[in-house]
XYZ file of C-alpha atoms in Angstrom:
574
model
C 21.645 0.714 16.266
C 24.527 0.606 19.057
C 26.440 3.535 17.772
C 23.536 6.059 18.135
C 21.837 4.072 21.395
C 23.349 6.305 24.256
C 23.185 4.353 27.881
C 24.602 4.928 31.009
C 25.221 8.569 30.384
C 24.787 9.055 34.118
C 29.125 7.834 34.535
C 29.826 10.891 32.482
C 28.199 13.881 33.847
C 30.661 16.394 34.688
C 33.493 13.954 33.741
C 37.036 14.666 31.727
C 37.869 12.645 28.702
C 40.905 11.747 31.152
C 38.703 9.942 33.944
C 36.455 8.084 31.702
C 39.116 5.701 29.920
C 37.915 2.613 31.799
C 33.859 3.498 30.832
C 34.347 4.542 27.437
C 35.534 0.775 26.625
C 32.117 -0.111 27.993
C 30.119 1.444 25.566
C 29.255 1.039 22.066
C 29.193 4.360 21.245
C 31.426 6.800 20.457
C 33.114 8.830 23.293
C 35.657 11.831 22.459
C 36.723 14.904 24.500
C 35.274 18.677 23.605
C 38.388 21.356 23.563
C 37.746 21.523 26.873
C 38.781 18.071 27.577
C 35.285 17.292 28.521
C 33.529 14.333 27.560
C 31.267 14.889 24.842
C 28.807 11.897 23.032
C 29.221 11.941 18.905
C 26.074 10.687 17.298
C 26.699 9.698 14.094
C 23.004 10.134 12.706
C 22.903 13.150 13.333
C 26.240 14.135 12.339
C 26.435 15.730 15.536
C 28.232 16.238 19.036
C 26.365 16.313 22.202
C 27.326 16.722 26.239
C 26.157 14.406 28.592
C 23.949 17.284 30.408
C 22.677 17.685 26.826
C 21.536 13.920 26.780
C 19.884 14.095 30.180
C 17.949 16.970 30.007
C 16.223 15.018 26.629
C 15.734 12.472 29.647
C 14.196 14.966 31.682
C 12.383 16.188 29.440
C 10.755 13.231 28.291
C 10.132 12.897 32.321
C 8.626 16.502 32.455
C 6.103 15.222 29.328
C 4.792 12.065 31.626
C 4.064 13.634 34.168
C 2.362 17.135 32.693
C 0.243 14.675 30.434
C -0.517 12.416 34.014
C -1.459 16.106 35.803
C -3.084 17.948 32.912
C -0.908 21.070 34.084
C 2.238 22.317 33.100
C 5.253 21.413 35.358
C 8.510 24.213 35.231
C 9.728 23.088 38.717
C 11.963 19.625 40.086
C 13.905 18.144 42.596
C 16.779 16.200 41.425
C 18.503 13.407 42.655
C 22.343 12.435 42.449
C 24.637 9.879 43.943
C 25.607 10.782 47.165
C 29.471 10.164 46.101
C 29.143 12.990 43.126
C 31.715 15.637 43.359
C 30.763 19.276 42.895
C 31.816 19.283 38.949
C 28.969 16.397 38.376
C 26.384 18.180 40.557
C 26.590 21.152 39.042
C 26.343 19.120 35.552
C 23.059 17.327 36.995
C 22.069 20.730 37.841
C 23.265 22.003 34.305
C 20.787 19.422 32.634
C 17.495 20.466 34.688
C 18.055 24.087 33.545
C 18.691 22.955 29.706
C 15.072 21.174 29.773
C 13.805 24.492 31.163
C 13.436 23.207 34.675
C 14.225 25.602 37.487
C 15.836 22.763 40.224
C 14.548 23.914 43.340
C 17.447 21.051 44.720
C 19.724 18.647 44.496
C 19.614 15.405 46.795
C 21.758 12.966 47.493
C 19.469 9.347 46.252
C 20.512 7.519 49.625
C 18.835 10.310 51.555
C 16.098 10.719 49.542
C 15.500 7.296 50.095
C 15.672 7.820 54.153
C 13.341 10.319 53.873
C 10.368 7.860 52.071
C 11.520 5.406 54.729
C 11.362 7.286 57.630
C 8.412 9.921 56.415
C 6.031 7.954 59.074
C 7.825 6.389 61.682
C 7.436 7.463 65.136
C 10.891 5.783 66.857
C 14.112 7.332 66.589
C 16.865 4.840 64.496
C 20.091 4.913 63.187
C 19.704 3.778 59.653
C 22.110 2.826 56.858
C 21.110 3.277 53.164
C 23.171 0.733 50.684
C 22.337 2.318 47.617
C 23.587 0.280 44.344
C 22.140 1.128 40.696
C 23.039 0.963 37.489
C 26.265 2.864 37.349
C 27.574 3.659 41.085
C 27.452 2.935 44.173
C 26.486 4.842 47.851
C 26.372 4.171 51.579
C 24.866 6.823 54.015
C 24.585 6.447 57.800
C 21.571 8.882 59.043
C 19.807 9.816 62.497
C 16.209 9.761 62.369
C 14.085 11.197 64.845
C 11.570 13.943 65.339
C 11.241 14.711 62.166
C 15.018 15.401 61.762
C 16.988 13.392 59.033
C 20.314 13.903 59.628
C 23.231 12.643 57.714
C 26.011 11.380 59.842
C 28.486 9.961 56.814
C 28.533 9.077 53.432
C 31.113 7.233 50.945
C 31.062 4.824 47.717
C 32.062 4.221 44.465
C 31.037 6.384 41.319
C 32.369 3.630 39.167
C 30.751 0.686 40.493
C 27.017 -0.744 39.468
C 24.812 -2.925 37.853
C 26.859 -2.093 34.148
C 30.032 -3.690 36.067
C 28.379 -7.009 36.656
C 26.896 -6.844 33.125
C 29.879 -6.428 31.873
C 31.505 -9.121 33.372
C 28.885 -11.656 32.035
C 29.610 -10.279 28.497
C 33.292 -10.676 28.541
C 32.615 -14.278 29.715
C 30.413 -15.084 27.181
C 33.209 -13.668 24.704
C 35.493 -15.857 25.791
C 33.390 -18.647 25.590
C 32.363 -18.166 22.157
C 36.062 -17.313 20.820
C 37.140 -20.925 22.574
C 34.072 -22.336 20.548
C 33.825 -20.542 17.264
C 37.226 -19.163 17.082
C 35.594 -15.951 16.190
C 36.210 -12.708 18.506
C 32.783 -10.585 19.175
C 34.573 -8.066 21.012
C 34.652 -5.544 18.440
C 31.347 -6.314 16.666
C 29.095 -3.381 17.851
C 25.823 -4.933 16.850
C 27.315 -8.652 18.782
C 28.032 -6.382 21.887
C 24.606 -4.616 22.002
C 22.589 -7.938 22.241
C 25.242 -9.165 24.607
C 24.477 -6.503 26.717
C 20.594 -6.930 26.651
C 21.612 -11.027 26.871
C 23.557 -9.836 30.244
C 21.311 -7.434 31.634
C 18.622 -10.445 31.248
C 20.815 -13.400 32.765
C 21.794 -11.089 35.758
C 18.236 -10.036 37.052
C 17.088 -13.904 36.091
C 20.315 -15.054 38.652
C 18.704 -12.991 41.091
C 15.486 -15.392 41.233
C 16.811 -18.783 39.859
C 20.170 -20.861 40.192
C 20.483 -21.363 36.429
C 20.213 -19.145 33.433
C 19.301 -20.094 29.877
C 21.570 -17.416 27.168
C 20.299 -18.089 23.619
C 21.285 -15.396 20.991
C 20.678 -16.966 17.465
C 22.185 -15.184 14.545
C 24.662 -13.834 16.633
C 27.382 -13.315 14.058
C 27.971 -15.107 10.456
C 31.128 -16.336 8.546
C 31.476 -17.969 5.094
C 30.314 -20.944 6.410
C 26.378 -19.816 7.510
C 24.861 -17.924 10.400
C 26.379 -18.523 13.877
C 24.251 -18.826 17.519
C 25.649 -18.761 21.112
C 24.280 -20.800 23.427
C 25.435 -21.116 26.811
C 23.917 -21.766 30.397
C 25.329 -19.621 34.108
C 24.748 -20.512 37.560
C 24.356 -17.971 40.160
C 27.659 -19.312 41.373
C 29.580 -18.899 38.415
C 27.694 -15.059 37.953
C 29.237 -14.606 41.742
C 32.557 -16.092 40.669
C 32.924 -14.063 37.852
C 32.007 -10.850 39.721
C 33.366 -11.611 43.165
C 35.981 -8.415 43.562
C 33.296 -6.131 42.241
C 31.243 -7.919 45.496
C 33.766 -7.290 47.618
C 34.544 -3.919 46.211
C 31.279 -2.600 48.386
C 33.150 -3.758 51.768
C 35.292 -0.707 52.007
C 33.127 2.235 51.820
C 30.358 0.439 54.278
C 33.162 -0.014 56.612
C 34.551 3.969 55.995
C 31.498 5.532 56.651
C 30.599 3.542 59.750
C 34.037 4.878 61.191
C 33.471 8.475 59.909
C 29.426 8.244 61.999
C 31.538 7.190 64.978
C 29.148 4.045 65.222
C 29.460 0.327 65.395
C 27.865 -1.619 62.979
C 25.698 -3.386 65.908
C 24.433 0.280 66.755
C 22.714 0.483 63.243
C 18.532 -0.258 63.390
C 17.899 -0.840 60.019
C 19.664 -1.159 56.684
C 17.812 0.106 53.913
C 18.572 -1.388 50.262
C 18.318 0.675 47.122
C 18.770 0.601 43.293
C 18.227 -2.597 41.410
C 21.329 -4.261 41.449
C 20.835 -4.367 45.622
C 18.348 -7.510 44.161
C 21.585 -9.853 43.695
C 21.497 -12.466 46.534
C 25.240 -11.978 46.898
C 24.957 -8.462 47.533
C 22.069 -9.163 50.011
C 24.532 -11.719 51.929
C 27.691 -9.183 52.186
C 25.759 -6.133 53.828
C 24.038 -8.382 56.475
C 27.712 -9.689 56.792
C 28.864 -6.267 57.151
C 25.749 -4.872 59.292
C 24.844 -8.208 61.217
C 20.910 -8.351 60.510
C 18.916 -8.830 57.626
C 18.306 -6.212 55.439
C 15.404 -3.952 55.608
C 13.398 -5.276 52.312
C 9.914 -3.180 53.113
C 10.582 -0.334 50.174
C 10.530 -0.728 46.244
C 14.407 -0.292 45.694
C 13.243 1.133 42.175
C 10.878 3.913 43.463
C 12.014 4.879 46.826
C 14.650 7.636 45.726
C 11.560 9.094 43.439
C 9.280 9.101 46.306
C 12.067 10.716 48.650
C 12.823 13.582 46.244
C 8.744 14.059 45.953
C 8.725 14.571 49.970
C 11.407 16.620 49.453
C 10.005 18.722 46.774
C 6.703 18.948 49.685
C 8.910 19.900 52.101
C 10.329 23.265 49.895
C 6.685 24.322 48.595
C 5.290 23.755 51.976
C 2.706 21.214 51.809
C 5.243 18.773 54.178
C 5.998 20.323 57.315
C 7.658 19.162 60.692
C 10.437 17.857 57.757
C 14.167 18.742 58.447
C 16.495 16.957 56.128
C 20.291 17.600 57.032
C 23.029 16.301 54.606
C 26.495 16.639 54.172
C 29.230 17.046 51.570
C 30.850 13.862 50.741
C 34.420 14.816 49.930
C 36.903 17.351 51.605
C 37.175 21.087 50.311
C 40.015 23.006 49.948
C 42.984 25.186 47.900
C 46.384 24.305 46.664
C 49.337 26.441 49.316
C 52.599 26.654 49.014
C 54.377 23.364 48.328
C 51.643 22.506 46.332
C 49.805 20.703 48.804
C 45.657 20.965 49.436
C 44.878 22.623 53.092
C 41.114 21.818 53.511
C 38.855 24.221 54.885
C 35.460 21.838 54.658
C 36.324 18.564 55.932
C 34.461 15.431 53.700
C 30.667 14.687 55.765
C 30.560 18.373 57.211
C 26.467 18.683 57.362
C 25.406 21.359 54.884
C 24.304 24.343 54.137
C 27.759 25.727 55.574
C 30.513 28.449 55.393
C 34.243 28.579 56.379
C 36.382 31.321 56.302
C 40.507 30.957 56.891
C 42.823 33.833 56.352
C 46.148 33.191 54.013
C 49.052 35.196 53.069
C 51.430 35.855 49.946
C 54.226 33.265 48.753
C 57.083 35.861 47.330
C 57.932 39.151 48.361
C 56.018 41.510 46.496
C 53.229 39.596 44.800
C 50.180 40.778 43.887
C 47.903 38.659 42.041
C 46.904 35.283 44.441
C 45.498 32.466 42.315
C 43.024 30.505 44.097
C 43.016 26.838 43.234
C 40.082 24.993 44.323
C 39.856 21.062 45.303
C 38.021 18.502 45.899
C 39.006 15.478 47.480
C 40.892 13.377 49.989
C 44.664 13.885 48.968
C 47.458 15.658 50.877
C 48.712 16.808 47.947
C 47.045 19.162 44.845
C 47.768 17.276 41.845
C 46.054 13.765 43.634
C 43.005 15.604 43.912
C 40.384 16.941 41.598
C 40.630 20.691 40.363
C 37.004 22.036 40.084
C 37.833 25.800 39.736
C 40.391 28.647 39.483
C 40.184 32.646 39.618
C 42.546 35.351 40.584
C 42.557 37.452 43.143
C 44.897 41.093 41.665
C 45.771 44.188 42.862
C 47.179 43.240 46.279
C 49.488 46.070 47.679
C 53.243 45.294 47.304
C 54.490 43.333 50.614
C 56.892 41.346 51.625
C 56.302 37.424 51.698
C 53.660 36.543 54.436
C 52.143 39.967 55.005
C 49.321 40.890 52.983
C 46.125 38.916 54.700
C 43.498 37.102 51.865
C 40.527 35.974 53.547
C 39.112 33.048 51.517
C 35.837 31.686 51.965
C 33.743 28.446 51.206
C 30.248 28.593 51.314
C 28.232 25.445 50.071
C 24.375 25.852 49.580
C 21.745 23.031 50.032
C 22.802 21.774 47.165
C 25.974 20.662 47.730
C 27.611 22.982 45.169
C 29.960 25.146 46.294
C 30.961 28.850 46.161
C 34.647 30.790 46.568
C 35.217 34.264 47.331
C 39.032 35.908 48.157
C 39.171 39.311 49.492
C 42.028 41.295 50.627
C 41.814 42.721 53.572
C 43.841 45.951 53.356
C 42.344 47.225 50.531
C 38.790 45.289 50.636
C 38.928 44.348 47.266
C 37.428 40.904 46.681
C 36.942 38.562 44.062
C 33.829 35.783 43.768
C 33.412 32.401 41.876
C 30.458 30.231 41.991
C 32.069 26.642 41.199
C 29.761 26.434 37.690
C 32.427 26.047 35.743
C 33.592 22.678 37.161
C 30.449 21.260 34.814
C 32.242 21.934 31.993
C 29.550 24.331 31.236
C 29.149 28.622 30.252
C 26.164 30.354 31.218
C 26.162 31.127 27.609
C 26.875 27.556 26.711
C 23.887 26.511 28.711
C 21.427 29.259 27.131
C 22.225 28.228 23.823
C 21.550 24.622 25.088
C 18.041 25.593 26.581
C 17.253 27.315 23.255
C 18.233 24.238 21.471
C 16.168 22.319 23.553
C 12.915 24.346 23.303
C 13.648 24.191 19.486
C 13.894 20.540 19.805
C 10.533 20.356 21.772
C 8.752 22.790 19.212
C 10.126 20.604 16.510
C 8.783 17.421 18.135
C 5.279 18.992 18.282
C 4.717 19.810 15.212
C 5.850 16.342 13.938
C 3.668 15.214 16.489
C 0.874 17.791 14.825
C 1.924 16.154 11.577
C 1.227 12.630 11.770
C -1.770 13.864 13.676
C -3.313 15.525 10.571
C -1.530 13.221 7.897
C -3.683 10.468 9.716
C -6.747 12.679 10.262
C -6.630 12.910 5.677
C -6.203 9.249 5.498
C -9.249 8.311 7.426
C -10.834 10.901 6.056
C -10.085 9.630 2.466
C -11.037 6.045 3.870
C -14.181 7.469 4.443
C -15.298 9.163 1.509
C -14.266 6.499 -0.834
C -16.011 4.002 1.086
C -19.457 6.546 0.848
C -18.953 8.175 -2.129
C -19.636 4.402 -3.896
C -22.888 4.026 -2.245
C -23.923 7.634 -3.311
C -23.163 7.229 -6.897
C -26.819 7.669 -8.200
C -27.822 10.415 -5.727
C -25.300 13.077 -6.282
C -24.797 15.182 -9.055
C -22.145 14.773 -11.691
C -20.534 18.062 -10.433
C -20.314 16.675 -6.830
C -18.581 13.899 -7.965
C -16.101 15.563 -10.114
C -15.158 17.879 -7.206
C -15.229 14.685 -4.969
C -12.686 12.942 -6.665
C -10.453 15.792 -7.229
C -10.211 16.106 -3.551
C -9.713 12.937 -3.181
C -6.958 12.612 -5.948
C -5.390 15.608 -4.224
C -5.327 13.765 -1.056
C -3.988 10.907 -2.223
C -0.988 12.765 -3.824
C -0.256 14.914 -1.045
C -0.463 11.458 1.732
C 1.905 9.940 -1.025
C 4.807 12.532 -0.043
C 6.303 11.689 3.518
C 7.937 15.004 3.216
C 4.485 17.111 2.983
C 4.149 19.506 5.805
C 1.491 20.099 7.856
C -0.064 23.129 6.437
C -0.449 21.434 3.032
C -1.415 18.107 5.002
C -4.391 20.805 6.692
C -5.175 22.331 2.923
C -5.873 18.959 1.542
C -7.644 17.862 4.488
C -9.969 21.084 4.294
C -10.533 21.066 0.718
C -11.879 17.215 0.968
C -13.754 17.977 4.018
C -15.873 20.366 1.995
C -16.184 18.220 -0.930
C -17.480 15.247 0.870
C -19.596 17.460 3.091
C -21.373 18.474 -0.070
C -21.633 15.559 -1.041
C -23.475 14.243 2.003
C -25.711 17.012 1.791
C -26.652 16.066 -1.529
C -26.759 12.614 -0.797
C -29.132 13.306 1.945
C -31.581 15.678 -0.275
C -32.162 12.975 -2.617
C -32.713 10.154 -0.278
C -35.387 12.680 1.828
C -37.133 13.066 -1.581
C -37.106 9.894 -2.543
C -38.953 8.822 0.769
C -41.244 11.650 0.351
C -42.337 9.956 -3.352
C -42.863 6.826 -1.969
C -44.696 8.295 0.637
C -46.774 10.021 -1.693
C -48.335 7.209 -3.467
C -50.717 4.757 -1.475
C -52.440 3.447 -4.513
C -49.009 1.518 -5.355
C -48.651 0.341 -2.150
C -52.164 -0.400 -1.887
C -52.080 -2.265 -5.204
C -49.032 -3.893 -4.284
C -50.074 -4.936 -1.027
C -53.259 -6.499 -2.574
C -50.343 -8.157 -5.152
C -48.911 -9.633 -2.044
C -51.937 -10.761 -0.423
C -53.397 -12.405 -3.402
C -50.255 -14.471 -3.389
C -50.024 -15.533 0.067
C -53.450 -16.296 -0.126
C -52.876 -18.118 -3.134
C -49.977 -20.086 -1.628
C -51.988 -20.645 1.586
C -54.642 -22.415 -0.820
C -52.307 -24.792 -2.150
């Protein structure tokens, strides 16, 4: 079912239609742009459009489920975890998706210090650490301090669009090609071919990781007038590395970058922690000690350790972890577009966080008196290069010539990493606030209507859950009296069993309809839980007085033992 099987999801939070165009080619399902130019997911079953902070709060969601049912109490709190590389428009969206499954996010972590902090939770030495952290979809490298307690970010940098899906894909187009040189027949736009290829891929990668040689047998793969085709092909590790030796390489850069931005040699770095499941690839292994000079650290379950991090963390803000300070920073430069359109930065990329900066500016032309402020993100010199996460206006400035009137703006980003603006004119005092929300894509009123849909969802999923609950409870239950009401035939009344096998015909019907709701499903249930009850009753009354007959008549069962004796005797005899 590829077109309504929604994966990776995590490359398009807080993403325009515009900066997708490379991932949407990657997927077998459908990918358009809201009027926003937002992405947006269309599910065809449905007949319906959702956002990707839609799709991950379902996620979390299903998350929040495992663990209430694991703790037996409810859970309305989280700490989330993003790649450290996100920009503020996809944080906000990660954000966006914990408050549509009716979370309240106490934070937001970056997953390469989350993993420091389950590394470092119990060691006693002070280290320089770097985190590689490579998963499904993109890539991170954090340099941290650790000591006393104190985790403290020194640089970050990576790749949003680089991960395991990359070297999946790159098996899949080779297979392609393989098979058109073959068969002559091109499985690049067969959805159904595609989805097994990508399970096929998934499969041959994680298998390279542990053997030199892969096995990939799909039968059935595709047909033609002639019969069913199969693909059957065998990959070395060394072609897998071949084939996906610049995405390899592609991780060189940003180790390099944020070694520069620490100030540290690699040599000066203690230990290199590995995380996310693609860090399992031998190849992978064998560039960061290149990089790093030692062996990697390999004494934490790259699959867990973010999970465990954001738990500490989560200790840490209710209190029951102390002597914890975690200090991260913002991984990409903050600033507004000036005159000439270029970005002046007031936060400088791997500034530690919570901080604030205030600069003063001035007018453009003589007597303006609205300012727009145009927010950035990124590394650019000028405005267009980088990415836009917000806009607002600042009116009612006194008339001045160019260069007088003073607007103090100011950049404030919480724990969190998101970011707010605020402009305020400093002759007359009037000021003007954004909180960068809107970078997500996403309304306050958007997102309400969201959480409402999703607690409709979640009441709708109970009581189908309810349903097949009871509709099972009535077909045991008509199991049941069937199976007794045959061995009660002679010792219940004919009444009984006419109202007996009413119920039971009632049942019947009623489990016939798939569409039968749950209150008729309870009715049925009801009504042939009293029948058969009375039944049983009766049933029981006449076996108690049948016992009490026997009981009630020795000379037969003298007689009849004397019968028996007589005959045993008799047989003894011969």
């Amino acid at each position: 079912n590829p077109e309504n099987t929604i994966f990776s999801i995590k490359r398009f939070m807080g993403r325009k239609g515009s900066e997708v165009t490379e991932e949407q080619k990657l997927v077998p399902y459908t990918v358009s742009t809201d009027p926003k130019g937002l992405v947006e997911v269309t599910i065809p079953n449905g007949d319906k459009s959702l956002s990707p902070p839609e799709i991950s709060a379902m996620i979390l969601q299903k998350m929040r489920q495992t663990a209430e049912d694991y703790l037996g109490s409810k859970v309305d709190q989280a700490v989330l975890t993003v790649p450290a590389y996100f920009n503020d428009a996809q944080r906000q969206a990660t954000k966006d998706a914990g408050k549509i499954a009716g979370l309240d996010v106490l934070r937001i972590i970056n997953e390469p210090t989350a993993a420091a902090l389950a590394y470092g939770l119990d060691k006693e030495v002070d280290e320089k650490i770097a985190v590689f952290d490579l998963g499904g979809g993109t890539y991170d490298i954090s340099i941290l301090d650790l000591g006393d307690g104190v985790f403290e970010v020194k640089s970050t940098n990576g790749d949003t669009h680089l991960g395991g899906d990359d070297f999946d894909q790159r098996i899949i187009d080779w297979l392609v090609t393989e098979f058109k040189k073959d068969q002559g027949i091109d499985l690049s736009e067969d959805a159904m071919a595609l989805q097994r290829l990508k399970e096929a891929a998934e499969k041959a990668k994680m298998e390279l990781s542990s053997t030199q040689q892969t096995d990939i047998n799909l039968p059935f793969i595709t047909a033609t007038q002639d019969g069913p085709k199969h693909m059957s092909y065998s990959m070395s590790r060394a072609k897998f590395e071949q084939l996906a030796d610049d995405l390899i390489q592609r991780t060189i850069p940003p180790m390099e970058k944020a070694l520069e931005d620490a100030g540290m040699e690699a040599s000066e770095i203690d230990q290199v922690i590995l995380v996310g499941g693609s860090t399992r690839i031998p190849k992978i292994q064998e560039i960061v000690e290149g990089v790093f000079g030692k062996e990697p650290h390999k004494g934490v379950n790259p699959d867990e350790v973010v999970g465990l991090g954001a738990c500490i963390q989560g200790g840490v803000l209710a209190g029951d972890v102390t002597d914890v300070l975690l200090l991260d920073v913002t991984p990409l430069s903050l600033g507004i577009e000036t005159l000439g359109s270029v970005m002046t930065t007031l936060i400088t990329r791997n500034t530690t966080i919570p901080t604030e900066k205030t600069e003063v500016f001035s007018t453009a032309e003589n007597n303006q008196t609205v300012v727009e402020i145009h927010v950035l993100q990124g590394e650019r010199s000028l405005a267009l290069d980088n990415k836009t996460i917000g806009k607002f206006q600042l009116t009612g400035i006194p008339s001045a010539p160019r260069g007088v009137p003073q607007v103090q703006v100011t950049f404030d980003i919480d724990a969190n990493g998101i970011l707010h603006v605020s402009a305020k004119d400093n002759a007359t005092g009037k000021e003007q606030k954004i909180r960068i929300e809107s970078s997500s894509g996403l309304s306050d009123s958007e997102i309400d209507k969201m959480v409402k849909d999703a607690e409709a969802h979640a009441t709708e999923d109970e009581d189908k859950r309810e349903q097949v609950d009871t509709r099972n409870q009535l077909d045991s239950l008509v199991y049941q009296a069937e199976k007794d009401s045959a061995e009660w035939d002679d010792q219940i009344s004919e009444e009984t069993k006419q109202n007996l096998e009413e119920a039971l015909g009632s049942a019947k019907t009623t489990l016939s309809n798939p569409e039968t709701n749950s209150n008729d499903l309870n009715a049925s249930r009801d009504k042939l839980m009293q029948a058969f009850s009375t039944a049983g009753q009766e049933n029981y009354q006449s076996q108690a007085a049948s016992d009490e007959e026997e009981e009630g008549t020795p000379e037969d069962h003298d007689e009849h033992d004397d019968d028996d004796v007589v005959e045993a005797d008799y047989e003894i005899v011969e």
